[in-house]
Amino acid sequence: MSDATPAAGDGTAASRARATGGGDSPGRGTRGTGGYWTLFVAMVKHRVAHLRRYPVNTLSGLANAMILFAVIFFGGRALDSRALADSLEGIIVGFFLFSIATTAFAASAWGVTRESQWGTLEQLYMSPLGFGPAMLTRTVVRLIESFVWGAGTLAFMLLLTGETLAFPVVTLLVVGVLAVAPALGMGFGFAALALLYKRVENIFQVVNFAFVGLISAPVSGVVWARLLPVSQGSYVLGLVMREGRRLWELPSTELGLLVATAIGYFVAGYAVFMWASRRAREQGLMGHY
Amino acid sequence: MTTTPDAVPDDRAGESAGAAPAAQPGTGSDHALAVRNLSKTFGSGDEAVRAVEDVNFAVEPGTVVGLLGPNGAGKTTTIKSILGLVVPDAGEVRVAGVDVRESAREAYRHVGAMLEGARNVYWKLTPRENMEFFAAVGDEDPAALRERHDALLDQLSLTEKADEPVNDLSQGQKQKVSLACALARDVDVALLDEPTLGLDVESSVELRREIRRLADNEETTVVLSSHDMDVVEDVCDRVIVMNDGGVVADDSVANLVDVFRSHVYRVDLDGTLPGRARDRLRDRYDAREFERVAGGNPDGERFVVSLAEPARLYDLMDDLREAGLTVVGLDSLEADLESAFLELTDGAAGPDGARPAGETGESPAEGAAPADGGVSGRE
């Protein structure tokens, strides 16, 4: 070790031996020089490498969403073009949210399952930066990715339908993140199930369908529906994109409820996940698949 | 030697134990790794399974230790407890002096792990990308470790494959990538679970060489579990044998093998043993591997015995004479680690099941034997 900063617990013979620079060490680095930003950059590079290395897989994922929307659009127009035209803006906003919510959910739920299958989850668990922060960093990267895919799908939908929607960028980002946060929380919750019960992928599939119902829930008519995950976000996102309202123009109660549901579901999901990781370690299930 | 007397019938066990001062694992700061009174039971009630009980050992820096044991012996639980992946019911694990339970994140700065062979790397990434990723996960700046990564790739003969997806590499190369990732940053302790599993001879030899280099040149402490006795015998300074959740032996490879070298015999008889005589031999001399030898007149019989001390050979001869049989051949068998291991695990798993070291009063913590194995350094 060249110029190691002694960490807590150093002073052992191992550390002392290193401090004196014994052996032909292959270029030791310093300890603790990384940090969360380095981890974030590494996670971004990791994800980009995945996507670039398998372009067909990457593009087919995007194409799936576009094709699905095209089927809905042309199918709906063939059945009742007037009804479709009346609700097209809502469908586009809803589909946009569906696209990013399912991607974000998959990043949490499927992501943990796959990491567990690959045996990489244990490595993330053993991060000196902490398992929770490592998983959160991973989630942020996937959230950004979900917005990129969502934006691509949205552009396609607008081009296909010829519709126009408002894009107050800052408002859209804030509301978008708050709208998707419950999906991330749900993802962590189901990832917790995967940690403890392993093969639960079939439940994940069902949740994808549940998002359709949650996004289209009649929040203006049914008050309690606003408390459902993603539903309030869908409603407020509609106000932003269809009516062009800015953050400060949104009703404070609607915004407050959006923030409350976003934080509530996300924190609850994350807490359940961390509890499950503790249980998994107690039961010897961590890394066991 | 921390081998329990019941498990290792050797009169030198006591000498070894008494010769070296008993180190108390976990209390000294000179240990790279210290496991003290580790116990873990999975489940509860009738379904409770005791995975490990009162496991004690400590490892000095720059030592390669092999963790051996049959399936279910508690090796994986021990390794996962060291890594914090299993929460023990009792006991303490310290890595480089840091308590894994109390300061897990700090402890992880000092440890790298290769678990389950070629798993725990991303197969869609290249070896270099994997190393950089896991360096960042380990709170290191990958850019600052470029030189280290290049050297590791070179030492593991992966330089030419550095930028190919792991998925396209051979099994041996994948396992080397896994090892490289465990060492992608500077660690004091590397835990390697079955590092050579499924490797061809050449790759296995390369990997062993690299493990040895880590210990000799970098003072890295390596704990490896393996079913491959050749690997353990070749690369380890010291072996900890586990059985039924406890440590049944903890000594250098040479000492373990030596214990069995002189006292394991193959006995050839001029006739066959009556059933009762065979049972008596089993009970008194741990006789086994009974085998009829055809071709004589009458047919002969052959078996193997492990004697607690050479003098017991006279007793054996007396018993055989009483049974009316004549010994026509007596060979002292050369012991290797495998035979020592079989002796240890069979011996511990007697009719009443295994007896963890703690129950015999021979646990290192109780001072009956040195926690650091009594033998340190590569001989």
XYZ file of C-alpha atoms in Angstrom:
668
model
C 0.000 0.000 0.000
C 1.588 3.207 -1.024
C 0.093 6.107 0.841
C -2.757 4.470 2.609
C -4.876 6.450 4.941
C -5.159 4.324 8.033
C -8.724 3.255 8.551
C -10.326 2.378 11.837
C -9.150 -0.987 12.938
C -5.757 -0.545 11.359
C -2.807 -1.133 13.535
C -3.045 -4.842 12.973
C 0.000 -6.696 11.828
C -1.539 -6.911 8.368
C -1.964 -3.213 8.122
C 1.444 -2.535 9.590
C 3.091 -4.851 7.120
C 1.425 -3.011 4.316
C 2.259 0.380 5.618
C 5.897 -0.531 5.407
C 5.391 -1.540 1.804
C 6.465 -5.161 1.808
C 6.212 -7.275 -1.322
C 5.860 -6.499 -5.013
C 2.351 -5.251 -4.674
C 0.624 -4.598 -8.007
C -0.071 -0.940 -7.539
C -2.075 -0.666 -4.389
C -4.448 2.207 -4.128
C -5.447 4.245 -1.164
C -8.412 3.207 0.905
C -11.684 5.081 0.854
C -10.876 7.254 -2.143
C -14.077 6.393 -3.956
C -17.239 7.727 -2.392
C -20.815 7.910 -3.591
C -20.138 9.931 -6.721
C -17.562 7.390 -7.891
C -20.075 4.656 -7.160
C -22.742 6.512 -9.107
C -20.407 6.953 -12.093
C -19.458 3.266 -11.916
C -23.117 2.280 -11.880
C -23.817 4.493 -14.886
C -20.862 2.995 -16.787
C -22.005 -0.460 -15.809
C -25.491 0.166 -17.132
C -24.315 1.843 -20.325
C -21.914 -1.038 -20.999
C -24.801 -3.474 -20.602
C -27.010 -1.531 -22.961
C -24.313 -0.953 -25.569
C -23.074 -4.513 -25.577
C -26.494 -5.901 -26.348
C -28.059 -3.310 -28.679
C -30.753 -5.602 -30.040
C -31.971 -6.366 -26.542
C -31.845 -2.684 -25.649
C -33.718 -1.531 -28.732
C -36.279 -4.308 -28.541
C -37.188 -3.147 -25.036
C -37.865 0.326 -26.365
C -39.629 -1.024 -29.446
C -41.952 -3.147 -27.298
C -43.358 -0.080 -25.588
C -43.766 1.753 -28.899
C -45.424 -1.181 -30.617
C -47.796 -1.643 -27.698
C -48.810 1.993 -27.907
C -49.190 1.791 -31.699
C -51.519 -1.191 -31.288
C -53.601 0.708 -28.727
C -53.686 3.794 -30.908
C -54.578 2.197 -34.230
C -56.861 -0.360 -32.609
C -58.717 2.335 -30.698
C -59.025 4.501 -33.776
C -60.476 1.635 -35.765
C -63.049 0.962 -33.053
C -64.095 4.490 -32.112
C -61.934 7.286 -33.450
C -63.958 10.086 -31.771
C -63.763 8.559 -28.317
C -60.068 7.957 -28.803
C -59.447 11.536 -29.883
C -61.233 12.821 -26.760
C -59.058 10.829 -24.438
C -55.826 10.633 -26.428
C -53.907 13.135 -24.296
C -54.793 11.208 -21.191
C -53.761 7.945 -22.804
C -50.397 9.388 -23.823
C -49.699 10.777 -20.355
C -50.833 7.538 -18.766
C -48.730 5.439 -21.122
C -45.716 7.645 -20.478
C -46.117 7.144 -16.736
C -46.762 3.431 -17.237
C -43.544 3.198 -19.220
C -41.348 4.838 -16.587
C -43.145 3.258 -13.612
C -42.796 -0.290 -14.912
C -39.143 0.322 -15.806
C -38.440 1.730 -12.346
C -40.341 -1.108 -10.677
C -38.440 -3.665 -12.703
C -35.137 -2.020 -11.799
C -35.862 -2.534 -8.113
C -37.741 -5.808 -8.041
C -36.254 -7.712 -10.970
C -32.897 -6.063 -10.403
C -32.493 -7.451 -6.904
C -33.705 -10.850 -8.023
C -31.173 -10.977 -10.824
C -28.329 -9.709 -8.681
C -29.205 -12.442 -6.235
C -29.185 -15.055 -9.000
C -25.882 -13.784 -10.347
C -24.324 -13.821 -6.908
C -23.473 -10.135 -7.147
C -25.943 -9.068 -4.473
C -23.554 -10.266 -1.754
C -20.821 -8.104 -3.244
C -23.104 -5.084 -3.127
C -24.034 -6.019 0.410
C -20.372 -5.964 1.368
C -19.809 -2.440 0.112
C -18.047 -0.239 2.663
C -20.405 2.466 1.453
C -23.349 0.473 2.787
C -25.834 -1.866 1.207
C -28.722 0.583 1.416
C -26.819 3.481 -0.185
C -25.430 1.137 -2.861
C -28.936 -0.047 -3.718
C -30.254 3.512 -3.677
C -27.486 4.642 -6.024
C -28.320 1.774 -8.306
C -31.978 2.795 -8.173
C -31.216 6.421 -9.035
C -29.297 5.273 -12.111
C -32.179 3.092 -13.202
C -34.642 5.897 -12.518
C -32.706 8.171 -14.841
C -32.696 5.401 -17.418
C -36.441 4.969 -17.074
C -36.896 8.665 -17.818
C -34.703 8.381 -20.914
C -36.758 5.473 -22.213
C -39.957 7.234 -21.185
C -38.930 10.349 -23.103
C -38.212 8.257 -26.197
C -41.571 6.552 -25.954
C -43.294 9.879 -25.367
C -41.654 11.422 -28.437
C -42.778 8.464 -30.501
C -46.347 8.738 -29.218
C -46.537 12.423 -29.999
C -45.132 11.920 -33.474
C -47.508 9.068 -34.182
C -50.636 10.826 -32.952
C -49.754 14.370 -33.915
C -50.784 15.506 -30.429
C -48.984 18.216 -28.472
C -48.463 18.355 -24.739
C -46.909 20.870 -22.385
C -43.313 20.262 -21.238
C -42.398 22.498 -18.334
C -39.138 20.643 -17.811
C -38.434 21.340 -14.134
C -42.039 20.745 -13.121
C -42.158 17.611 -15.236
C -39.007 16.250 -13.632
C -40.134 16.962 -10.082
C -43.637 15.609 -10.578
C -42.313 12.708 -12.631
C -39.918 11.620 -9.891
C -42.619 11.988 -7.249
C -45.065 10.053 -9.420
C -42.616 7.186 -9.925
C -41.337 7.071 -6.340
C -44.188 4.792 -5.155
C -43.324 2.377 -7.980
C -39.756 2.301 -6.706
C -41.033 1.689 -3.200
C -43.191 -1.154 -4.482
C -40.168 -2.501 -6.301
C -38.164 -2.547 -3.070
C -41.096 -4.203 -1.307
C -41.279 -6.991 -3.859
C -37.493 -7.249 -3.897
C -37.802 -7.932 -0.174
C -40.099 -10.836 -1.014
C -37.525 -12.081 -3.509
C -34.792 -11.952 -0.863
C -36.807 -14.091 1.535
C -38.872 -16.313 -0.724
C -36.726 -16.386 -3.867
C -38.800 -17.410 -6.875
C -41.478 -14.749 -6.911
C -41.069 -13.462 -10.461
C -44.650 -14.367 -11.374
C -45.921 -11.850 -8.836
C -43.831 -9.175 -10.547
C -45.679 -9.818 -13.802
C -49.021 -9.299 -12.083
C -47.830 -6.004 -10.623
C -47.101 -4.712 -14.117
C -50.782 -5.138 -14.948
C -51.732 -3.559 -11.643
C -49.967 -0.381 -12.758
C -52.537 0.025 -15.541
C -55.283 0.101 -12.946
C -53.379 2.371 -10.588
C -52.532 4.894 -13.300
C -56.107 5.037 -14.577
C -57.714 5.071 -11.104
C -60.523 7.699 -10.926
C -58.856 9.909 -8.333
C -61.110 12.920 -8.989
C -64.232 10.883 -8.172
C -62.966 8.511 -5.520
C -61.073 10.293 -2.775
C -59.340 7.263 -1.263
C -57.981 6.324 -4.689
C -55.547 9.237 -4.300
C -53.792 7.268 -1.601
C -52.981 4.405 -3.947
C -49.428 4.240 -5.244
C -48.832 6.080 -8.535
C -52.508 7.128 -8.841
C -52.070 10.636 -7.438
C -48.908 11.017 -9.503
C -50.808 10.092 -12.628
C -53.449 12.699 -11.866
C -50.971 15.510 -11.147
C -48.827 14.587 -14.151
C -51.958 14.975 -16.249
C -52.447 18.495 -14.874
C -48.874 19.359 -15.835
C -48.749 17.844 -19.292
C -52.287 18.414 -20.476
C -52.989 21.756 -18.871
C -49.433 23.092 -18.850
C -49.477 23.946 -15.144
C -46.200 24.768 -13.448
C -45.156 23.544 -10.045
C -46.316 26.702 -8.291
C -49.611 26.624 -10.169
C -50.574 23.211 -8.852
C -53.108 23.043 -5.986
C -51.156 22.709 -2.762
C -53.359 19.890 -1.494
C -52.746 17.887 -4.676
C -49.034 18.549 -4.488
C -48.920 17.795 -0.772
C -50.704 14.502 -1.283
C -48.334 13.657 -4.114
C -45.292 14.319 -1.926
C -46.817 12.378 0.969
C -47.637 9.300 -1.111
C -44.274 9.446 -2.881
C -42.278 9.587 0.336
C -44.593 7.222 2.185
C -44.495 4.409 -0.339
C -40.815 4.829 -1.108
C -39.703 4.905 2.515
C -42.003 2.019 3.410
C -40.701 -0.085 0.534
C -37.088 0.702 1.340
C -37.620 -0.032 5.040
C -39.236 -3.374 4.218
C -36.312 -4.190 1.930
C -33.735 -3.419 4.584
C -35.727 -5.410 7.145
C -35.862 -8.317 4.702
C -32.120 -8.164 4.114
C -31.608 -8.431 7.868
C -34.021 -11.387 8.038
C -32.279 -12.999 5.093
C -28.961 -12.753 6.931
C -30.479 -14.187 10.085
C -31.927 -17.092 8.150
C -28.861 -17.631 6.019
C -30.720 -16.724 2.852
C -28.506 -13.883 1.689
C -26.829 -14.954 -1.506
C -28.653 -18.243 -1.428
C -30.692 -18.791 -4.538
C -2.359 -28.666 17.416
C -5.993 -28.023 18.157
C -7.161 -31.406 17.031
C -9.402 -33.019 19.569
C -7.748 -36.098 21.059
C -10.773 -38.226 20.273
C -10.673 -37.216 16.682
C -6.950 -37.559 16.218
C -5.529 -40.550 17.998
C -2.054 -39.254 18.406
C 0.150 -38.976 21.403
C 1.845 -35.885 19.987
C -1.376 -33.903 19.986
C -0.893 -33.032 23.593
C 2.700 -31.990 23.051
C 1.801 -29.711 20.250
C -1.034 -28.180 22.200
C 1.096 -27.625 25.187
C 4.116 -26.381 23.327
C 2.643 -23.214 21.975
C 0.926 -20.580 24.050
C -2.783 -20.523 23.548
C -3.804 -17.414 21.732
C -7.245 -16.131 22.436
C -8.880 -15.379 19.083
C -10.219 -11.939 18.758
C -8.405 -10.464 21.680
C -5.114 -9.794 19.961
C -4.765 -7.122 17.344
C -2.091 -9.010 15.443
C -4.592 -11.306 13.785
C -5.821 -10.500 10.332
C -8.910 -12.549 11.117
C -10.268 -13.756 14.421
C -13.366 -15.865 14.966
C -14.399 -16.348 18.539
C -17.136 -18.575 19.969
C -19.116 -18.392 16.757
C -22.459 -20.179 16.946
C -25.397 -20.249 14.613
C -28.568 -22.319 14.533
C -31.019 -21.989 11.696
C -34.716 -22.466 12.423
C -36.214 -23.247 15.782
C -37.907 -26.009 17.716
C -37.913 -29.424 16.097
C -36.707 -27.945 12.820
C -33.673 -26.242 14.311
C -30.435 -27.038 12.546
C -27.200 -26.262 14.311
C -24.879 -24.960 11.615
C -21.874 -24.010 13.725
C -21.235 -24.093 17.437
C -18.449 -22.479 19.360
C -16.091 -22.107 16.440
C -12.792 -20.473 17.311
C -9.766 -19.687 15.254
C -7.506 -16.828 14.410
C -5.330 -16.249 11.400
C -2.136 -14.286 11.197
C -1.374 -11.906 8.340
C 0.049 -13.405 5.190
C -1.196 -16.889 5.976
C -3.149 -19.141 3.634
C -5.659 -21.191 5.581
C -7.731 -23.994 4.150
C -11.179 -24.574 5.544
C -12.038 -28.207 5.035
C -15.051 -30.249 5.912
C -17.696 -32.496 4.482
C -20.974 -31.046 3.228
C -22.888 -29.583 6.141
C -19.794 -29.199 8.288
C -20.377 -25.474 8.710
C -17.766 -24.051 6.343
C -20.137 -21.869 4.372
C -21.886 -20.588 7.487
C -18.503 -19.723 8.957
C -17.394 -17.884 5.823
C -20.709 -16.062 5.499
C -20.567 -15.103 9.162
C -17.099 -13.676 8.648
C -18.518 -11.641 5.794
C -21.592 -10.540 7.718
C -23.855 -12.340 5.264
C -25.098 -14.526 8.100
C -25.932 -13.035 11.475
C -24.540 -15.388 14.133
C -26.492 -16.181 17.293
C -23.367 -15.701 19.347
C -19.713 -14.998 18.959
C -17.517 -12.415 17.427
C -15.715 -11.992 14.139
C -12.950 -9.463 13.686
C -11.361 -8.612 10.389
C -8.151 -6.613 10.726
C -9.233 -5.864 14.254
C -12.655 -4.542 13.250
C -15.774 -6.193 14.663
C -17.876 -7.267 11.685
C -21.159 -7.038 13.576
C -20.550 -3.662 15.139
C -18.759 -1.948 12.263
C -19.607 -3.977 9.202
C -18.906 -1.205 6.709
C -15.494 -0.533 8.195
C -14.711 -4.236 8.255
C -15.613 -4.534 4.563
C -12.794 -2.144 3.698
C -10.402 -4.903 4.703
C -12.002 -7.892 3.076
C -12.614 -9.244 -0.407
C -14.557 -12.371 -1.201
C -14.899 -14.801 -4.039
C -18.030 -16.787 -3.417
C -19.347 -19.739 -5.358
C -16.691 -19.853 -8.032
C -17.441 -17.838 -11.126
C -20.637 -16.342 -9.804
C -20.564 -12.865 -8.292
C -19.242 -11.133 -11.375
C -21.243 -9.609 -14.211
C -20.914 -11.849 -17.220
C -21.992 -9.137 -19.628
C -19.154 -6.874 -18.566
C -15.494 -7.351 -19.389
C -12.964 -8.391 -16.729
C -11.636 -4.849 -16.583
C -15.118 -3.340 -16.287
C -15.943 -5.802 -13.524
C -12.795 -4.932 -11.595
C -13.454 -1.217 -11.939
C -17.059 -1.653 -10.872
C -16.220 -3.680 -7.783
C -13.418 -1.314 -6.862
C -15.989 1.501 -6.848
C -18.421 -0.642 -4.835
C -15.514 -1.104 -2.431
C -15.263 2.676 -2.027
C -12.165 3.043 -4.192
C -11.504 5.198 -7.198
C -10.985 2.744 -10.083
C -8.786 5.222 -11.923
C -6.294 5.137 -9.039
C -6.175 1.355 -9.228
C -5.506 1.031 -12.933
C -1.945 -0.148 -12.371
C -3.082 -2.721 -9.827
C -5.756 -4.013 -12.194
C -3.279 -4.321 -15.060
C -0.923 -6.269 -12.813
C -3.679 -8.577 -11.626
C -4.836 -9.221 -15.174
C -1.279 -10.012 -16.125
C -0.677 -12.299 -13.155
C -3.868 -14.184 -13.887
C -3.080 -14.413 -17.617
C -6.155 -12.387 -18.456
C -4.542 -9.426 -20.196
C -5.602 -10.558 -23.649
C -9.147 -11.116 -22.442
C -9.357 -7.902 -20.433
C -11.809 -6.281 -22.801
C -13.928 -9.263 -23.781
C -17.232 -9.931 -22.050
C -16.845 -12.463 -19.263
C -19.616 -14.471 -20.883
C -17.244 -15.323 -23.741
C -14.487 -16.628 -21.473
C -13.807 -20.188 -20.387
C -14.876 -21.439 -16.970
C -11.339 -21.147 -15.654
C -11.005 -17.607 -16.926
C -14.347 -16.681 -15.387
C -13.147 -17.910 -12.012
C -9.974 -15.936 -12.395
C -12.076 -12.850 -13.102
C -13.987 -13.565 -9.922
C -10.717 -13.732 -8.000
C -9.474 -10.567 -9.688
C -12.644 -8.764 -8.605
C -12.200 -9.902 -5.014
C -8.728 -8.377 -5.193
C -9.631 -5.373 -7.315
C -8.823 -3.222 -4.321
C -6.289 -3.610 -1.563
C -7.641 -5.974 1.084
C -6.120 -7.567 4.156
C -8.206 -10.713 4.005
C -9.473 -12.611 0.981
C -12.099 -15.290 1.469
C -12.272 -17.718 -1.408
C -15.052 -20.277 -1.535
C -14.102 -23.202 -3.766
C -11.771 -21.103 -5.927
C -10.609 -23.996 -8.101
C -13.916 -25.790 -8.509
C -14.364 -26.928 -12.097
C -10.962 -25.691 -13.257
C -8.655 -27.623 -15.521
C -5.257 -28.559 -14.130
C -3.417 -25.667 -15.742
C -5.873 -23.036 -14.524
C -5.921 -24.570 -11.072
C -2.139 -24.403 -10.871
C -2.142 -20.780 -12.012
C -4.744 -19.875 -9.450
C -2.815 -21.618 -6.683
C 0.310 -19.741 -7.685
C -1.567 -16.458 -7.500
C -2.992 -17.276 -4.065
C 0.482 -18.110 -2.822
C 1.881 -14.892 -4.293
C -0.784 -12.858 -2.546
C 0.189 -14.280 0.813
C 3.945 -14.256 0.292
C 4.360 -10.928 -1.477
C 1.410 -8.865 -0.332
C 0.843 -10.194 3.167
C -2.743 -10.876 2.195
C -4.420 -13.379 4.457
C -6.287 -15.950 2.422
C -8.978 -18.238 3.759
C -10.144 -20.734 1.208
C -12.649 -23.508 1.388
C -12.194 -26.382 -0.976
C -13.007 -30.010 -1.483
C -9.832 -30.406 -3.495
C -7.221 -31.815 -1.121
C -4.448 -31.306 -3.632
C -5.162 -27.600 -3.710
C -5.241 -27.324 0.059
C -2.127 -29.426 0.484
C -0.327 -27.448 -2.167
C -1.185 -23.911 -1.217
C -2.198 -23.747 2.437
C 0.033 -23.040 5.396
C -2.582 -24.309 7.723
C -5.772 -26.325 7.642
C -8.871 -25.994 9.753
C -11.020 -29.093 9.537
C -14.668 -28.692 10.428
C -17.206 -31.371 11.081
C -20.781 -31.114 12.267
C -20.457 -27.443 13.009
C -17.264 -27.544 15.003
C -13.529 -27.325 14.458
C -12.046 -30.804 14.823
C -8.504 -29.957 13.766
C -6.455 -26.845 13.254
C -2.841 -27.306 12.286
C -0.326 -27.144 9.491
C -0.771 -29.546 6.586
C 2.526 -31.211 7.442
C 1.562 -31.813 11.058
C -1.867 -33.123 10.173
C -0.438 -35.593 7.705
C 2.346 -36.529 10.087
C -0.108 -37.440 12.787
C -1.476 -40.211 10.627
C 1.659 -41.246 8.817
C 2.986 -43.825 11.292
C -0.164 -45.259 12.733
C -2.290 -46.276 9.804
C -1.718 -49.857 8.736
C -3.090 -52.259 6.194
C -3.278 -55.766 7.652
C -3.410 -58.925 5.537
C -4.686 -62.156 7.113
C -4.422 -65.737 6.018
C -8.110 -66.334 6.551
C -11.402 -64.502 6.912
C -12.589 -62.879 10.074
C -15.627 -64.168 11.927
C -18.317 -61.502 12.218
C -17.786 -61.015 15.948
C -14.043 -60.550 15.537
C -14.653 -57.983 12.825
C -16.961 -56.011 15.104
C -14.369 -56.141 17.851
C -11.709 -54.780 15.516
C -14.004 -52.006 14.428
C -14.705 -51.026 18.009
C -11.196 -51.288 19.363
C -9.013 -50.228 16.428
C -11.276 -48.268 14.116
C -10.797 -51.038 11.559
C -12.383 -50.433 8.172
C -12.147 -51.157 4.474
C -12.570 -54.883 5.025
C -11.876 -56.689 1.799
C -11.778 -60.371 0.959
C -8.637 -61.418 -0.901
C -9.312 -64.364 -3.202
C -6.682 -66.738 -4.538
C -5.305 -68.106 -1.307
C -6.159 -71.360 0.354
C -8.275 -70.456 2.169
C -9.186 -66.904 0.975
C -7.594 -64.156 2.960
C -8.919 -60.877 4.267
C -7.486 -57.409 4.385
C -8.418 -54.299 6.369
C -7.070 -50.958 7.467
C -6.640 -49.773 11.056
C -5.782 -46.447 12.621
C -4.015 -46.817 15.920
C -3.932 -44.257 18.652
C -0.328 -45.173 19.381
C 2.174 -47.633 17.929
C 2.054 -49.843 21.027
C -1.543 -50.693 20.193
C -0.206 -52.796 17.355
C 0.747 -55.480 19.889
C -2.804 -55.529 21.218
C -4.093 -55.915 17.680
C -1.800 -58.858 17.058
C -2.973 -60.494 20.277
C -6.590 -60.112 19.310
C -5.976 -61.583 15.880
C -4.090 -64.496 17.381
C -7.009 -65.157 19.716
C -9.304 -65.238 16.692
C -7.057 -67.931 15.221
C -5.758 -65.797 12.388
C -2.234 -65.174 11.232
C -0.979 -61.882 9.908
C 0.686 -62.427 6.537
C 1.236 -58.805 5.653
C 1.504 -55.496 7.477
C 1.989 -52.216 5.618
C 2.377 -48.789 7.130
C 0.308 -46.537 4.895
C 1.619 -43.231 3.695
C -0.858 -40.652 4.821
C -1.801 -37.597 2.841
C -4.111 -34.770 3.690
C -7.053 -36.640 2.276
C -6.553 -39.609 4.567
C -6.004 -37.255 7.489
C -9.206 -35.444 6.593
C -11.157 -38.680 6.347
C -9.810 -39.807 9.668
C -10.720 -36.556 11.294
C -14.221 -36.315 9.974
C -15.024 -39.999 10.440
C -13.538 -39.924 13.889
C -15.623 -36.985 14.896
C -18.769 -38.358 13.312
C -18.834 -41.437 15.465
C -21.883 -43.399 16.495
C -23.148 -40.519 18.586
C -22.583 -37.940 15.925
C -20.064 -35.185 15.823
C -18.717 -33.452 18.821
C -17.830 -29.862 18.292
C -14.511 -28.779 19.684
C -16.188 -26.757 22.384
C -17.865 -29.771 23.914
C -14.618 -31.611 24.285
C -13.035 -28.823 26.229
C -10.454 -28.511 23.511
C -11.630 -25.311 22.008
C -8.857 -22.833 21.380
C -10.609 -20.294 23.527
C -10.290 -22.627 26.448
C -6.578 -22.678 26.076
C -6.154 -26.327 25.181
C -4.523 -25.436 21.917
C -3.172 -22.439 20.128
C -5.798 -20.495 18.282
C -3.334 -19.617 15.619
C -2.885 -23.264 14.921
C 0.280 -23.717 16.865
C 2.186 -23.695 13.629
C 2.589 -20.511 11.750
C 4.234 -19.547 8.565
C 4.917 -21.657 5.545
C 7.344 -24.386 6.347
